[in-house]
Amino acid sequence: MSSRCGTQEVLQQVNQIWSMLDDLSENDPEAYSSFIRKQMEGQAEVMSPPQLHSCLRTDTLEQNKGLLYINICSWKCVPAPKDPSKPLPIYPGELETCTSEDQDLFSVLDVALNPAVLEERKKEKTDIYMLTLSFAQQHLGLRLSQAYTVISSSPRSSPDDFHRRLGFQKWSKTPKQPNTASQTPAALLQQISSLRSKKHDVELEAQIIPRPAEHKKDLIQVISTTLAQPMKPEYQLQVKIDAAGVPHSVELTVELPKVCLMSECQLRISKDDVLLEVEDIYFLLVEFPKPVKEDTASAVFNKKKRRLTLKVDVF
């Protein structure tokens, strides 16, 4: 009995929608056309292709694996997190391994995020880059260098290339948009229902979390921003000057309350920046205000205060 009542309620709602569309088409053709146009535009947005946002180049720390290029793409089909505490959806493409003209191996991985995520964090690009590196490392099961270079594009990065790897299907065979003025409300309602169901299917598919080693293609992998990337520790960077006011060294002080021993810290220094990493706990990349002499660097860890101090001379 309850099932029959539920069916009758649905039929009543459908009849109301049909009646509203009939009235709208007769009394306000302009609003009717606008309604249909918005439905069509909504479908076009969902079916829009991924766009290349940025590209990272890093080294794989595995033997004979070569360079890894990670194309970060913006794609409206990837759902945005509903709030900052929720996992961040990331859509990975297929890994493509190639050989350069010099016969060196390299690989290309495309990862897609919702455009709103990239827009919100455009002033915190380092966070996006580190999240992407961490995701790639987990997804591929490879150890990757956390030192990366941002480049304009990777090899094999034409739209056709990353569309293919991401599994984007061009809708070139989709029938052209019909002339809404010549269609009946019933035909348009059927078309709208079809479009909305397709959009719903895409959104549902984008929220599936794959099991390990199963159905990796065309699925979303979701990782938590709190678990996927280490924390950024508090730090202070100072330029030391001599009596004449000339800079002679740089001192970096980092608070590491979760570290007990200096051996837990990995430090990599270049003339332009320093990278501090404590596996799964901390990650810090700091650019020096002036080029430094790498061979003069010295680091001391205060066990009592859980504080790391790095000193290095400047040129």
GROMACS .gro file of C-alpha atoms in nm:
model
  315
    1MET     CA    1   0.000   0.000   0.000
    2SER     CA    2   0.277   0.245   0.093
    3SER     CA    3   0.455   0.172  -0.237
    4ARG     CA    4   0.139   0.251  -0.432
    5CYS     CA    5   0.092   0.577  -0.240
    6GLY     CA    6   0.452   0.671  -0.310
    7THR     CA    7   0.404   0.609  -0.682
    8GLN     CA    8   0.091   0.826  -0.686
    9GLU     CA    9   0.279   1.111  -0.517
   10VAL     CA   10   0.556   1.091  -0.777
   11LEU     CA   11   0.300   1.094  -1.060
   12GLN     CA   12   0.133   1.398  -0.906
   13GLN     CA   13   0.467   1.578  -0.891
   14VAL     CA   14   0.539   1.489  -1.256
   15ASN     CA   15   0.198   1.616  -1.361
   16GLN     CA   16   0.264   1.940  -1.177
   17ILE     CA   17   0.596   1.984  -1.358
   18TRP     CA   18   0.432   1.918  -1.694
   19SER     CA   19   0.157   2.165  -1.613
   20MET     CA   20   0.409   2.430  -1.509
   21LEU     CA   21   0.605   2.382  -1.832
   22ASP     CA   22   0.286   2.405  -2.038
   23ASP     CA   23   0.188   2.730  -1.865
   24LEU     CA   24   0.540   2.868  -1.896
   25SER     CA   25   0.563   2.793  -2.269
   26GLU     CA   26   0.223   2.955  -2.337
   27ASN     CA   27   0.242   3.255  -2.106
   28ASP     CA   28   0.613   3.336  -2.100
   29PRO     CA   29   0.799   3.185  -2.397
   30GLU     CA   30   1.111   3.388  -2.315
   31ALA     CA   31   1.136   3.248  -1.962
   32TYR     CA   32   1.064   2.901  -2.099
   33SER     CA   33   1.352   2.930  -2.347
   34SER     CA   34   1.578   3.067  -2.074
   35PHE     CA   35   1.498   2.768  -1.852
   36ILE     CA   36   1.584   2.523  -2.129
   37ARG     CA   37   1.900   2.715  -2.217
   38LYS     CA   38   2.023   2.698  -1.857
   39GLN     CA   39   1.969   2.323  -1.852
   40MET     CA   40   2.173   2.287  -2.169
   41GLU     CA   41   2.448   2.515  -2.036
   42GLY     CA   42   2.466   2.313  -1.715
   43GLN     CA   43   2.522   1.996  -1.914
   44ALA     CA   44   2.788   2.166  -2.129
   45GLU     CA   45   2.974   2.272  -1.814
   46VAL     CA   46   2.982   1.918  -1.679
   47MET     CA   47   3.112   1.786  -2.011
   48SER     CA   48   3.383   2.052  -2.044
   49PRO     CA   49   3.736   1.912  -2.093
   50PRO     CA   50   4.018   1.928  -1.835
   51GLN     CA   51   4.254   2.226  -1.863
   52LEU     CA   52   4.626   2.221  -1.789
   53HIS     CA   53   4.697   2.435  -1.481
   54SER     CA   54   5.067   2.378  -1.404
   55CYS     CA   55   5.340   2.117  -1.428
   56LEU     CA   56   5.596   1.980  -1.182
   57ARG     CA   57   5.919   1.801  -1.263
   58THR     CA   58   6.084   1.585  -0.999
   59ASP     CA   59   6.319   1.288  -0.967
   60THR     CA   60   6.211   0.937  -0.881
   61LEU     CA   61   6.430   0.788  -0.610
   62GLU     CA   62   6.403   0.442  -0.762
   63GLN     CA   63   6.667   0.283  -0.983
   64ASN     CA   64   6.622   0.333  -1.357
   65LYS     CA   65   6.293   0.526  -1.322
   66GLY     CA   66   6.413   0.867  -1.445
   67LEU     CA   67   6.223   1.194  -1.421
   68LEU     CA   68   5.855   1.225  -1.338
   69TYR     CA   69   5.640   1.503  -1.482
   70ILE     CA   70   5.312   1.576  -1.303
   71ASN     CA   71   5.053   1.776  -1.495
   72ILE     CA   72   4.811   1.944  -1.255
   73CYS     CA   73   4.480   1.992  -1.436
   74SER     CA   74   4.162   2.184  -1.364
   75TRP     CA   75   3.846   1.982  -1.437
   76LYS     CA   76   3.487   2.067  -1.348
   77CYS     CA   77   3.391   1.698  -1.342
   78VAL     CA   78   3.598   1.651  -1.026
   79PRO     CA   79   3.380   1.737  -0.724
   80ALA     CA   80   3.490   2.008  -0.486
   81PRO     CA   81   3.522   1.923  -0.115
   82LYS     CA   82   3.210   2.026   0.072
   83ASP     CA   83   3.415   2.174   0.356
   84PRO     CA   84   3.788   2.203   0.439
   85SER     CA   85   3.777   1.913   0.685
   86LYS     CA   86   3.658   1.668   0.419
   87PRO     CA   87   3.891   1.464   0.197
   88LEU     CA   88   4.008   1.637  -0.119
   89PRO     CA   89   3.902   1.455  -0.439
   90ILE     CA   90   4.184   1.400  -0.688
   91TYR     CA   91   4.141   1.228  -1.023
   92PRO     CA   92   4.453   1.050  -1.155
   93GLY     CA   93   4.515   0.966  -1.519
   94GLU     CA   94   4.712   0.674  -1.655
   95LEU     CA   95   5.087   0.684  -1.606
   96GLU     CA   96   5.272   0.708  -1.938
   97THR     CA   97   5.639   0.611  -1.956
   98CYS     CA   98   5.844   0.731  -2.253
   99THR     CA   99   6.200   0.765  -2.380
  100SER     CA  100   6.356   1.102  -2.463
  101GLU     CA  101   6.569   1.174  -2.769
  102ASP     CA  102   6.874   1.103  -2.552
  103GLN     CA  103   6.727   0.762  -2.463
  104ASP     CA  104   6.654   0.870  -2.105
  105LEU     CA  105   6.342   0.732  -1.940
  106PHE     CA  106   6.075   0.970  -1.811
  107SER     CA  107   5.713   0.933  -1.700
  108VAL     CA  108   5.410   1.162  -1.716
  109LEU     CA  109   5.119   1.157  -1.470
  110ASP     CA  110   4.813   1.381  -1.497
  111VAL     CA  111   4.608   1.465  -1.188
  112ALA     CA  112   4.288   1.669  -1.195
  113LEU     CA  113   4.130   1.883  -0.923
  114ASN     CA  114   3.817   2.092  -0.912
  115PRO     CA  115   3.879   2.448  -1.044
  116ALA     CA  116   3.748   2.598  -0.719
  117VAL     CA  117   4.023   2.419  -0.523
  118LEU     CA  118   4.295   2.563  -0.745
  119GLU     CA  119   4.138   2.909  -0.738
  120GLU     CA  120   4.107   2.916  -0.359
  121ARG     CA  121   4.472   2.818  -0.316
  122LYS     CA  122   4.629   3.021  -0.593
  123LYS     CA  123   4.823   3.218  -0.329
  124GLU     CA  124   4.932   2.894  -0.162
  125LYS     CA  125   5.064   2.711  -0.464
  126THR     CA  126   5.330   2.532  -0.261
  127ASP     CA  127   5.056   2.353  -0.065
  128ILE     CA  128   4.896   2.230  -0.388
  129TYR     CA  129   5.234   2.120  -0.525
  130MET     CA  130   5.324   1.928  -0.210
  131LEU     CA  131   4.979   1.769  -0.191
  132THR     CA  132   5.015   1.660  -0.553
  133LEU     CA  133   5.362   1.515  -0.493
  134SER     CA  134   5.239   1.325  -0.189
  135PHE     CA  135   4.941   1.190  -0.383
  136ALA     CA  136   5.160   1.082  -0.677
  137GLN     CA  137   5.396   0.904  -0.440
  138GLN     CA  138   5.109   0.711  -0.278
  139HIS     CA  139   4.925   0.644  -0.603
  140LEU     CA  140   5.230   0.515  -0.792
  141GLY     CA  141   5.398   0.344  -0.499
  142LEU     CA  142   5.726   0.523  -0.577
  143ARG     CA  143   5.964   0.724  -0.365
  144LEU     CA  144   5.984   1.073  -0.511
  145SER     CA  145   6.218   1.360  -0.438
  146GLN     CA  146   6.036   1.638  -0.257
  147ALA     CA  147   6.248   1.894  -0.442
  148TYR     CA  148   6.064   1.990  -0.758
  149THR     CA  149   6.075   2.243  -1.041
  150VAL     CA  150   5.768   2.420  -1.179
  151ILE     CA  151   5.782   2.424  -1.559
  152SER     CA  152   5.549   2.549  -1.830
  153SER     CA  153   5.468   2.206  -1.972
  154SER     CA  154   5.587   1.848  -1.979
  155PRO     CA  155   5.673   1.632  -2.278
  156ARG     CA  156   5.360   1.470  -2.420
  157SER     CA  157   5.137   1.745  -2.278
  158SER     CA  158   4.920   1.842  -2.572
  159PRO     CA  159   4.545   1.858  -2.493
  160ASP     CA  160   4.493   1.532  -2.683
  161ASP     CA  161   4.766   1.365  -2.475
  162PHE     CA  162   4.637   1.449  -2.128
  163HIS     CA  163   4.272   1.414  -2.235
  164ARG     CA  164   4.357   1.061  -2.345
  165ARG     CA  165   4.541   0.976  -2.023
  166LEU     CA  166   4.261   1.120  -1.808
  167GLY     CA  167   4.000   0.927  -2.006
  168PHE     CA  168   3.813   1.237  -2.123
  169GLN     CA  169   3.569   1.152  -2.400
  170LYS     CA  170   3.499   1.416  -2.661
  171TRP     CA  171   3.129   1.452  -2.720
  172SER     CA  172   3.167   1.515  -3.093
  173LYS     CA  173   2.908   1.248  -3.173
  174THR     CA  174   2.644   1.405  -2.950
  175PRO     CA  175   2.347   1.533  -3.151
  176LYS     CA  176   2.343   1.908  -3.203
  177GLN     CA  177   2.135   2.117  -2.966
  178PRO     CA  178   1.776   2.114  -3.098
  179ASN     CA  179   1.568   2.421  -3.170
  180THR     CA  180   1.372   2.460  -2.848
  181ALA     CA  181   1.112   2.683  -3.012
  182SER     CA  182   0.985   2.396  -3.231
  183GLN     CA  183   0.960   2.130  -2.957
  184THR     CA  184   0.670   2.038  -2.733
  185PRO     CA  185   0.699   2.065  -2.354
  186ALA     CA  186   0.683   1.684  -2.327
  187ALA     CA  187   0.981   1.638  -2.560
  188LEU     CA  188   1.181   1.905  -2.379
  189LEU     CA  189   1.099   1.758  -2.039
  190GLN     CA  190   1.225   1.422  -2.159
  191GLN     CA  191   1.543   1.588  -2.289
  192ILE     CA  192   1.598   1.776  -1.960
  193SER     CA  193   1.548   1.457  -1.761
  194SER     CA  194   1.803   1.282  -1.981
  195LEU     CA  195   2.055   1.563  -1.939
  196ARG     CA  196   2.011   1.579  -1.563
  197SER     CA  197   2.047   1.202  -1.529
  198LYS     CA  198   2.372   1.213  -1.730
  199LYS     CA  199   2.504   1.490  -1.507
  200HIS     CA  200   2.407   1.286  -1.201
  201ASP     CA  201   2.589   0.981  -1.337
  202VAL     CA  202   2.907   1.182  -1.386
  203GLU     CA  203   2.897   1.321  -1.035
  204LEU     CA  204   2.834   0.979  -0.882
  205GLU     CA  205   3.118   0.826  -1.077
  206ALA     CA  206   3.352   1.098  -0.958
  207GLN     CA  207   3.291   1.010  -0.593
  208ILE     CA  208   3.385   0.639  -0.614
  209ILE     CA  209   3.693   0.541  -0.414
  210PRO     CA  210   3.878   0.253  -0.580
  211ARG     CA  211   4.009  -0.048  -0.392
  212PRO     CA  212   4.380  -0.118  -0.427
  213ALA     CA  213   4.470  -0.264  -0.767
  214GLU     CA  214   4.107  -0.270  -0.883
  215HIS     CA  215   3.933  -0.052  -1.143
  216LYS     CA  216   4.184   0.230  -1.129
  217LYS     CA  217   4.070   0.381  -1.459
  218ASP     CA  218   3.802   0.653  -1.458
  219LEU     CA  219   3.774   0.662  -1.080
  220ILE     CA  220   3.844   0.925  -0.820
  221GLN     CA  221   4.099   0.866  -0.549
  222VAL     CA  222   4.032   1.072  -0.239
  223ILE     CA  223   4.299   1.161   0.015
  224SER     CA  224   4.267   1.374   0.325
  225THR     CA  225   4.457   1.700   0.324
  226THR     CA  226   4.538   1.639   0.690
  227LEU     CA  227   4.684   1.294   0.624
  228ALA     CA  228   4.829   1.343   0.278
  229GLN     CA  229   5.080   1.612   0.350
  230PRO     CA  230   5.314   1.683   0.641
  231MET     CA  231   5.267   1.992   0.852
  232LYS     CA  232   5.448   2.317   0.788
  233PRO     CA  233   5.642   2.400   1.106
  234GLU     CA  234   5.680   2.748   1.252
  235TYR     CA  235   6.005   2.914   1.151
  236GLN     CA  236   6.196   3.241   1.154
  237LEU     CA  237   6.443   3.357   0.890
  238GLN     CA  238   6.692   3.632   0.971
  239VAL     CA  239   6.967   3.803   0.774
  240LYS     CA  240   7.269   3.881   0.993
  241ILE     CA  241   7.470   4.194   0.915
  242ASP     CA  242   7.815   4.311   1.019
  243ALA     CA  243   7.915   4.643   1.181
  244ALA     CA  244   7.909   4.814   0.843
  245GLY     CA  245   7.553   4.698   0.779
  246VAL     CA  246   7.656   4.446   0.512
  247PRO     CA  247   7.473   4.107   0.515
  248HIS     CA  248   7.714   3.824   0.598
  249SER     CA  249   7.493   3.525   0.686
  250VAL     CA  250   7.141   3.387   0.709
  251GLU     CA  251   6.998   3.212   1.013
  252LEU     CA  252   6.692   2.987   0.995
  253THR     CA  253   6.524   2.876   1.319
  254VAL     CA  254   6.256   2.604   1.300
  255GLU     CA  255   6.033   2.483   1.583
  256LEU     CA  256   6.000   2.102   1.572
  257PRO     CA  257   5.802   1.992   1.881
  258LYS     CA  258   5.742   1.641   1.740
  259VAL     CA  259   6.110   1.570   1.671
  260CYS     CA  260   6.341   1.407   1.924
  261LEU     CA  261   6.666   1.356   1.731
  262MET     CA  262   6.862   1.542   1.465
  263SER     CA  263   6.878   1.216   1.266
  264GLU     CA  264   6.504   1.239   1.200
  265CYS     CA  265   6.558   1.554   0.993
  266GLN     CA  266   6.656   1.559   0.628
  267LEU     CA  267   6.814   1.884   0.509
  268ARG     CA  268   6.883   1.975   0.148
  269ILE     CA  269   7.036   2.312   0.074
  270SER     CA  270   7.112   2.501  -0.245
  271LYS     CA  271   7.232   2.854  -0.303
  272ASP     CA  272   6.868   2.966  -0.342
  273ASP     CA  273   6.669   2.768  -0.086
  274VAL     CA  274   6.664   2.503   0.186
  275LEU     CA  275   6.438   2.201   0.217
  276LEU     CA  276   6.367   2.050   0.560
  277GLU     CA  277   6.176   1.723   0.578
  278VAL     CA  278   6.076   1.495   0.865
  279GLU     CA  279   5.903   1.194   0.716
  280ASP     CA  280   5.521   1.209   0.750
  281ILE     CA  281   5.548   1.491   1.007
  282TYR     CA  282   5.704   1.812   0.876
  283PHE     CA  283   5.786   1.969   0.542
  284LEU     CA  284   5.936   2.314   0.492
  285LEU     CA  285   6.076   2.479   0.181
  286VAL     CA  286   6.222   2.825   0.237
  287GLU     CA  287   6.378   3.056  -0.020
  288PHE     CA  288   6.680   3.255   0.093
  289PRO     CA  289   6.660   3.634   0.056
  290LYS     CA  290   7.013   3.624  -0.088
  291PRO     CA  291   7.221   3.351  -0.257
  292VAL     CA  292   7.420   3.153   0.001
  293LYS     CA  293   7.745   2.955   0.011
  294GLU     CA  294   7.620   2.599   0.049
  295ASP     CA  295   7.949   2.461   0.180
  296THR     CA  296   7.938   2.696   0.482
  297ALA     CA  297   7.606   2.565   0.614
  298SER     CA  298   7.585   2.421   0.966
  299ALA     CA  299   7.281   2.293   1.156
  300VAL     CA  300   7.229   2.236   1.528
  301PHE     CA  301   6.929   2.070   1.695
  302ASN     CA  302   6.841   2.169   2.054
  303LYS     CA  303   6.680   1.857   2.208
  304LYS     CA  304   6.543   2.043   2.506
  305LYS     CA  305   6.370   2.317   2.305
  306ARG     CA  306   6.302   2.090   2.004
  307ARG     CA  307   6.444   2.362   1.780
  308LEU     CA  308   6.663   2.339   1.471
  309THR     CA  309   6.898   2.625   1.384
  310LEU     CA  310   7.064   2.650   1.045
  311LYS     CA  311   7.337   2.906   0.970
  312VAL     CA  312   7.493   2.973   0.631
  313ASP     CA  313   7.705   3.253   0.483
  314VAL     CA  314   7.582   3.467   0.195
  315PHE     CA  315   7.778   3.572  -0.113
   0.00000   0.00000   0.00000
